[in-house]
GROMACS .gro file of C-alpha atoms in nm:
model
  345
    1MET     CA    1  13.502   5.994  12.233
    2LEU     CA    2  13.806   5.901  12.028
    3LYS     CA    3  13.798   5.941  11.655
    4ILE     CA    4  13.948   5.716  11.390
    5ASP     CA    5  14.036   5.803  11.032
    6PRO     CA    6  13.739   5.706  10.811
    7LYS     CA    7  13.991   5.556  10.566
    8ILE     CA    8  14.055   5.274  10.816
    9VAL     CA    9  13.688   5.173  10.824
   10ALA     CA   10  13.663   5.217  10.445
   11GLY     CA   11  13.967   4.991  10.407
   12ILE     CA   12  13.801   4.716  10.608
   13GLU     CA   13  13.482   4.753  10.406
   14SER     CA   14  13.678   4.703  10.084
   15CYS     CA   15  13.834   4.371  10.198
   16THR     CA   16  13.747   4.072   9.981
   17SER     CA   17  13.940   3.789  10.149
   18LYS     CA   18  14.064   3.679  10.489
   19THR     CA   19  14.419   3.786  10.405
   20ASP     CA   20  14.293   4.138  10.335
   21LEU     CA   21  14.181   4.149  10.699
   22TYR     CA   22  14.523   4.057  10.839
   23PRO     CA   23  14.658   4.414  10.872
   24TYR     CA   24  14.338   4.535  11.039
   25LEU     CA   25  14.342   4.252  11.293
   26GLN     CA   26  14.708   4.337  11.356
   27ASN     CA   27  14.590   4.697  11.410
   28ALA     CA   28  14.339   4.567  11.666
   29ILE     CA   29  14.616   4.385  11.856
   30GLU     CA   30  14.826   4.703  11.855
   31LEU     CA   31  14.531   4.915  11.966
   32GLU     CA   32  14.446   4.689  12.261
   33HIS     CA   33  14.810   4.679  12.368
   34SER     CA   34  14.857   5.055  12.338
   35THR     CA   35  14.639   5.128  12.641
   36ILE     CA   36  14.830   4.886  12.865
   37PRO     CA   37  15.147   5.098  12.927
   38PRO     CA   38  14.958   5.412  13.040
   39TYR     CA   39  14.715   5.208  13.251
   40LEU     CA   40  14.997   5.001  13.401
   41THR     CA   41  15.199   5.311  13.487
   42ALA     CA   42  14.906   5.465  13.673
   43TYR     CA   43  14.861   5.135  13.859
   44TYR     CA   44  15.232   5.106  13.940
   45SER     CA   45  15.243   5.465  14.067
   46LEU     CA   46  14.997   5.397  14.350
   47ILE     CA   47  15.199   5.334  14.665
   48PRO     CA   48  15.107   4.991  14.808
   49GLY     CA   49  14.884   5.013  15.113
   50LEU     CA   50  14.725   5.340  15.000
   51ASN     CA   51  14.455   5.372  14.733
   52ASP     CA   52  14.437   4.993  14.705
   53GLU     CA   53  14.076   5.001  14.584
   54ILE     CA   54  14.168   5.233  14.297
   55ALA     CA   55  14.471   5.015  14.220
   56GLY     CA   56  14.246   4.709  14.204
   57LEU     CA   57  14.008   4.878  13.960
   58ILE     CA   58  14.291   4.983  13.727
   59ARG     CA   59  14.452   4.639  13.749
   60SER     CA   60  14.121   4.476  13.652
   61VAL     CA   61  14.106   4.694  13.341
   62VAL     CA   62  14.465   4.603  13.248
   63ILE     CA   63  14.385   4.231  13.270
   64GLU     CA   64  14.086   4.279  13.042
   65GLU     CA   65  14.298   4.473  12.793
   66MET     CA   66  14.529   4.170  12.788
   67ILE     CA   67  14.221   3.958  12.718
   68HIS     CA   68  14.120   4.188  12.431
   69MET     CA   69  14.471   4.170  12.285
   70THR     CA   70  14.455   3.791  12.308
   71ILE     CA   71  14.113   3.779  12.143
   72ALA     CA   72  14.233   3.986  11.847
   73ALA     CA   73  14.542   3.767  11.817
   74ASN     CA   74  14.337   3.446  11.831
   75ILE     CA   75  14.111   3.568  11.551
   76LEU     CA   76  14.413   3.650  11.334
   77VAL     CA   77  14.572   3.312  11.414
   78SER     CA   78  14.243   3.132  11.337
   79LEU     CA   79  14.244   3.290  10.993
   80GLY     CA   80  14.601   3.173  10.929
   81GLY     CA   81  14.778   3.498  11.013
   82SER     CA   82  15.080   3.561  11.233
   83PRO     CA   83  15.058   3.839  11.493
   84SER     CA   84  15.367   4.060  11.516
   85VAL     CA   85  15.439   4.179  11.869
   86ASN     CA   86  15.815   4.182  11.934
   87ASN     CA   87  15.928   4.465  11.712
   88PRO     CA   88  15.995   4.836  11.779
   89ASP     CA   89  15.706   4.952  11.559
   90PHE     CA   90  15.456   4.762  11.771
   91VAL     CA   91  15.503   5.000  12.065
   92PRO     CA   92  15.350   5.347  12.028
   93ASP     CA   93  15.563   5.654  12.084
   94TYR     CA   94  15.458   5.803  12.416
   95PRO     CA   95  15.359   6.083  12.434
   96GLY     CA   96  15.157   6.048  12.118
   97SER     CA   97  14.839   5.921  11.958
   98LEU     CA   98  14.711   5.566  11.967
   99PRO     CA   99  14.764   5.322  11.674
  100MET     CA  100  14.597   5.410  11.343
  101GLY     CA  101  14.623   5.775  11.449
  102ILE     CA  102  14.324   5.729  11.679
  103GLY     CA  103  14.254   6.051  11.860
  104GLY     CA  104  14.433   6.260  11.601
  105ARG     CA  105  14.625   6.574  11.689
  106ASP     CA  106  14.372   6.668  11.954
  107PHE     CA  107  14.448   6.373  12.182
  108THR     CA  108  14.786   6.275  12.322
  109VAL     CA  109  14.850   5.979  12.551
  110HIS     CA  110  15.120   6.034  12.812
  111ILE     CA  111  15.302   5.799  13.046
  112SER     CA  112  15.211   5.956  13.379
  113ALA     CA  113  15.161   5.880  13.745
  114PHE     CA  114  14.803   5.841  13.861
  115SER     CA  115  14.593   6.157  13.889
  116MET     CA  116  14.226   6.240  13.858
  117ASP     CA  117  14.310   6.456  13.556
  118LEU     CA  118  14.463   6.149  13.389
  119VAL     CA  119  14.149   5.947  13.460
  120ILE     CA  120  13.897   6.199  13.324
  121ASN     CA  121  14.098   6.344  13.034
  122THR     CA  122  14.278   6.033  12.909
  123PHE     CA  123  14.142   5.705  13.040
  124MET     CA  124  13.774   5.793  13.014
  125VAL     CA  125  13.828   5.951  12.673
  126ILE     CA  126  13.994   5.630  12.549
  127GLU     CA  127  13.707   5.416  12.677
  128GLU     CA  128  13.412   5.647  12.604
  129PRO     CA  129  13.129   5.460  12.425
  130GLU     CA  130  12.956   5.575  12.112
  131ASP     CA  131  12.641   5.633  12.317
  132PRO     CA  132  12.728   5.695  12.684
  133ILE     CA  133  12.446   5.628  12.926
  134ASP     CA  134  12.315   5.944  13.090
  135ILE     CA  135  12.428   5.919  13.452
  136GLY     CA  136  12.398   6.292  13.507
  137VAL     CA  137  12.771   6.369  13.517
  138LEU     CA  138  12.927   6.231  13.198
  139ARG     CA  139  12.988   6.436  12.890
  140SER     CA  140  12.949   6.326  12.531
  141GLN     CA  141  13.100   6.481  12.222
  142GLU     CA  142  12.977   6.539  11.870
  143VAL     CA  143  13.105   6.260  11.647
  144THR     CA  144  13.262   6.380  11.322
  145TYR     CA  145  13.484   6.077  11.261
  146HIS     CA  146  13.432   5.704  11.276
  147THR     CA  147  13.475   5.553  11.623
  148ILE     CA  148  13.660   5.253  11.762
  149GLY     CA  149  13.322   5.083  11.798
  150GLU     CA  150  13.264   5.132  11.426
  151PHE     CA  151  13.610   4.990  11.357
  152TYR     CA  152  13.513   4.670  11.536
  153GLY     CA  153  13.168   4.678  11.377
  154ALA     CA  154  13.325   4.688  11.031
  155LEU     CA  155  13.552   4.395  11.123
  156LYS     CA  156  13.250   4.195  11.242
  157LYS     CA  157  13.062   4.261  10.920
  158LYS     CA  158  13.351   4.140  10.704
  159ILE     CA  159  13.426   3.842  10.927
  160SER     CA  160  13.062   3.732  10.902
  161GLN     CA  161  13.111   3.701  10.525
  162LEU     CA  162  13.399   3.453  10.557
  163PRO     CA  163  13.330   3.081  10.512
  164THR     CA  164  13.393   2.844  10.802
  165SER     CA  165  13.672   2.684  10.598
  166ASP     CA  166  13.875   3.006  10.646
  167PHE     CA  167  13.898   2.941  11.021
  168GLY     CA  168  14.108   2.689  11.210
  169HIS     CA  169  14.446   2.654  11.384
  170GLN     CA  170  14.284   2.603  11.723
  171GLU     CA  171  14.600   2.440  11.859
  172ARG     CA  172  14.789   2.769  11.806
  173GLN     CA  173  14.536   2.985  11.987
  174VAL     CA  174  14.590   3.106  12.345
  175LEU     CA  175  14.311   2.940  12.544
  176SER     CA  176  14.457   2.910  12.894
  177VAL     CA  177  14.496   3.147  13.193
  178PHE     CA  178  14.179   3.348  13.124
  179SER     CA  179  13.820   3.239  13.187
  180PRO     CA  180  13.664   3.025  12.909
  181GLU     CA  181  13.371   3.268  12.918
  182VAL     CA  182  13.590   3.531  12.753
  183ILE     CA  183  13.865   3.328  12.585
  184PHE     CA  184  13.733   3.042  12.377
  185PRO     CA  185  13.836   2.875  12.049
  186ILE     CA  186  13.776   3.080  11.735
  187THR     CA  187  13.636   2.826  11.490
  188ASP     CA  188  13.405   3.026  11.262
  189SER     CA  189  13.262   3.371  11.203
  190THR     CA  190  13.012   3.334  11.488
  191THR     CA  191  13.275   3.263  11.754
  192ALA     CA  192  13.498   3.538  11.613
  193ASN     CA  193  13.222   3.796  11.629
  194ASN     CA  194  13.111   3.681  11.974
  195ALA     CA  195  13.469   3.740  12.088
  196ILE     CA  196  13.470   4.091  11.937
  197ASP     CA  197  13.147   4.162  12.123
  198ILE     CA  198  13.332   4.084  12.447
  199ILE     CA  199  13.599   4.344  12.362
  200VAL     CA  200  13.338   4.611  12.299
  201LYS     CA  201  13.114   4.529  12.595
  202GLN     CA  202  13.399   4.512  12.845
  203GLY     CA  203  13.525   4.848  12.727
  204GLU     CA  204  13.202   5.037  12.669
  205GLY     CA  205  12.909   4.841  12.810
  206THR     CA  206  12.600   4.870  12.590
  207SER     CA  207  12.377   5.162  12.499
  208THR     CA  208  12.137   5.057  12.776
  209ASP     CA  209  12.358   4.886  13.036
  210PRO     CA  210  12.687   5.021  13.178
  211PHE     CA  211  12.774   4.683  13.331
  212GLU     CA  212  12.971   4.420  13.140
  213SER     CA  213  12.852   4.158  13.392
  214ALA     CA  214  12.675   4.154  13.728
  215GLY     CA  215  12.836   4.418  13.949
  216GLU     CA  216  13.123   4.480  13.704
  217PRO     CA  217  13.102   4.812  13.519
  218ALA     CA  218  13.253   4.843  13.172
  219HIS     CA  219  13.590   5.022  13.160
  220PHE     CA  220  13.450   5.368  13.092
  221TYR     CA  221  13.220   5.350  13.394
  222ARG     CA  222  13.485   5.178  13.609
  223PHE     CA  223  13.712   5.477  13.555
  224GLY     CA  224  13.409   5.691  13.635
  225GLU     CA  225  13.388   5.520  13.974
  226ILE     CA  226  13.744   5.628  14.041
  227TYR     CA  227  13.688   5.986  13.926
  228TYR     CA  228  13.356   6.040  14.104
  229GLY     CA  229  13.467   5.853  14.414
  230SER     CA  230  13.178   5.606  14.445
  231GLN     CA  231  13.064   5.275  14.306
  232LEU     CA  232  12.822   5.276  14.013
  233ILE     CA  233  12.476   5.151  14.115
  234GLU     CA  234  12.140   5.093  13.954
  235ASP     CA  235  11.866   5.308  14.103
  236LYS     CA  236  11.631   5.115  14.330
  237ASN     CA  237  11.527   5.355  14.604
  238GLY     CA  238  11.539   5.691  14.432
  239GLN     CA  239  11.899   5.761  14.526
  240CYS     CA  240  11.988   5.838  14.163
  241LYS     CA  241  11.748   6.133  14.138
  242GLY     CA  242  11.559   6.020  13.831
  243LYS     CA  243  11.849   5.849  13.655
  244LYS     CA  244  11.860   5.473  13.609
  245TYR     CA  245  12.225   5.459  13.718
  246CYS     CA  246  12.446   5.684  13.928
  247TYR     CA  247  12.772   5.694  14.121
  248GLY     CA  248  12.596   5.657  14.454
  249GLY     CA  249  12.732   5.335  14.602
  250ASN     CA  250  13.011   5.270  14.846
  251PRO     CA  251  13.281   5.539  14.847
  252ILE     CA  252  13.611   5.487  14.663
  253PRO     CA  253  13.850   5.720  14.845
  254PHE     CA  254  14.163   5.874  14.697
  255VAL     CA  255  14.466   5.964  14.910
  256SER     CA  256  14.668   6.216  14.709
  257GLU     CA  257  14.981   6.145  14.913
  258GLY     CA  258  14.967   5.782  14.805
  259VAL     CA  259  15.117   5.837  14.459
  260PHE     CA  260  15.485   5.825  14.364
  261PRO     CA  261  15.600   6.170  14.234
  262MET     CA  262  15.705   6.033  13.894
  263LYS     CA  263  15.805   6.283  13.626
  264PRO     CA  264  15.574   6.239  13.323
  265ASP     CA  265  15.696   6.078  13.002
  266PRO     CA  266  16.021   5.935  13.139
  267THR     CA  267  16.318   5.854  12.916
  268SER     CA  268  16.626   5.648  12.987
  269GLU     CA  269  16.838   5.953  12.895
  270GLN     CA  270  16.728   6.122  13.218
  271PHE     CA  271  17.015   5.930  13.379
  272ALA     CA  272  17.382   5.923  13.286
  273GLU     CA  273  17.511   5.606  13.122
  274GLY     CA  274  17.616   5.356  13.388
  275SER     CA  275  17.440   5.535  13.675
  276TYR     CA  276  17.216   5.349  13.920
  277GLY     CA  277  16.904   5.513  13.777
  278ARG     CA  278  17.004   5.425  13.421
  279VAL     CA  279  17.057   5.060  13.520
  280LEU     CA  280  16.709   5.050  13.676
  281SER     CA  281  16.556   5.215  13.370
  282ASP     CA  282  16.731   4.982  13.125
  283ASN     CA  283  16.632   4.680  13.335
  284PHE     CA  284  16.266   4.779  13.314
  285THR     CA  285  16.280   4.827  12.938
  286GLU     CA  286  16.453   4.490  12.904
  287GLY     CA  287  16.182   4.329  13.118
  288TYR     CA  288  15.908   4.491  12.910
  289SER     CA  289  16.079   4.368  12.592
  290SER     CA  290  16.086   4.016  12.741
  291LEU     CA  291  15.712   4.048  12.801
  292LEU     CA  292  15.656   4.133  12.434
  293ASN     CA  293  15.879   3.840  12.333
  294ALA     CA  294  15.669   3.604  12.547
  295LEU     CA  295  15.346   3.742  12.400
  296HIS     CA  296  15.483   3.705  12.048
  297GLU     CA  297  15.574   3.343  12.113
  298SER     CA  298  15.230   3.285  12.271
  299PHE     CA  299  15.055   3.408  11.958
  300ASN     CA  300  15.289   3.229  11.715
  301GLY     CA  301  15.280   2.861  11.797
  302SER     CA  302  15.366   2.844  12.168
  303PRO     CA  303  15.040   2.935  12.347
  304ASP     CA  304  15.168   2.808  12.684
  305GLN     CA  305  15.408   3.105  12.691
  306ILE     CA  306  15.112   3.319  12.801
  307ASP     CA  307  15.188   3.204  13.158
  308THR     CA  308  15.538   3.347  13.124
  309ALA     CA  309  15.396   3.673  12.987
  310ILE     CA  310  15.155   3.716  13.279
  311GLY     CA  311  15.435   3.646  13.527
  312LEU     CA  312  15.658   3.904  13.362
  313MET     CA  313  15.384   4.165  13.380
  314TYR     CA  314  15.363   4.122  13.757
  315GLN     CA  315  15.743   4.139  13.790
  316LEU     CA  316  15.741   4.470  13.605
  317ARG     CA  317  15.542   4.626  13.890
  318PHE     CA  318  15.831   4.585  14.132
  319MET     CA  319  16.080   4.714  13.874
  320ALA     CA  320  15.862   5.018  13.800
  321GLN     CA  321  15.808   5.101  14.166
  322LYS     CA  322  16.183   5.082  14.224
  323LEU     CA  323  16.221   5.342  13.951
  324MET     CA  324  15.943   5.552  14.100
  325SER     CA  325  16.128   5.550  14.433
  326THR     CA  326  16.448   5.682  14.269
  327PRO     CA  327  16.490   6.063  14.256
  328LEU     CA  328  16.601   6.203  13.922
  329LYS     CA  329  16.865   6.405  14.103
  330GLU     CA  330  16.992   6.419  14.458
  331GLY     CA  331  16.762   6.631  14.669
  332GLU     CA  332  16.491   6.639  14.401
  333ILE     CA  333  16.134   6.523  14.470
  334SER     CA  334  16.052   6.407  14.116
  335THR     CA  335  16.135   6.046  14.049
  336ALA     CA  336  16.208   5.826  13.750
  337GLY     CA  337  15.955   5.606  13.574
  338PRO     CA  338  15.921   5.320  13.327
  339VAL     CA  339  16.028   5.351  12.964
  340TYR     CA  340  15.818   5.147  12.719
  341LYS     CA  341  16.005   5.056  12.404
  342TYR     CA  342  16.109   4.728  12.245
  343GLN     CA  343  16.473   4.627  12.253
  344LYS     CA  344  16.584   4.304  12.097
  345THR     CA  345  16.729   4.078  12.366
   0.00000   0.00000   0.00000
């Protein structure tokens, strides 16, 4: 379970106005975005035609992280704030901790090709709930810091104290592309907190139910399906050996040869200036920067730009896989990979 500096939660608790909440909602946008590059890289690194079921599970998580980012942005916009997305400080330094120092020195997020080690030691740690359901195989850790769930809980408590007159700007909110069940207008504290509940439930499930909706496990348990190689099911015929839920459904196979041999934590400097690899690397970073520009515009008065942002995210897959097919040196097995940083275009 990830830990967050108690000063962050204490800061939220000390807020006395909607404007005091602006930096913490910006933190929420940054937090939800910060998981997208590592998840995307793992997804990109799966060679098409092999491990497609795993790729589909990771892709589904990425889409929901985009939803969470949009929810946090819509709440900030509703309160009269302006999300900041297209600037270098918005993008975490990989390898490193998540925004707000989440994870501390004991937890480092890398940009890596897919592996089971990445799933269990990074992705499931990021998504681990405060109270994981006992499925017989999952670990839990002693909590000595506040958690991400408590961060969102503190936001909900403060938001519930704001008058309805503090909310508005519906025309500037991103309300298209995603299902209206998860993206809806933020018009008061109730709709804002209902939206935050979606972020938490999709990521963690609840303390009694690992599913965010019928047949759709929360992120933590979805990654568990990948790691344990089977779909999560609710016990009905004793197949879970006394547990209410278990990874006992249809198999989710992993073909180890179906992953590009990308060197972890790639940098553009791995290639000489003007070389083919450097051009590919710079093109990806430019495309990623264009994605952040489109998201920034979406959250700052041009909500229709979200369509452009989604399109750019899909284009990045082809750019990344081109990199992952490019050896770092002639005769070398290790290949290049995507570099996530913002460059003004």
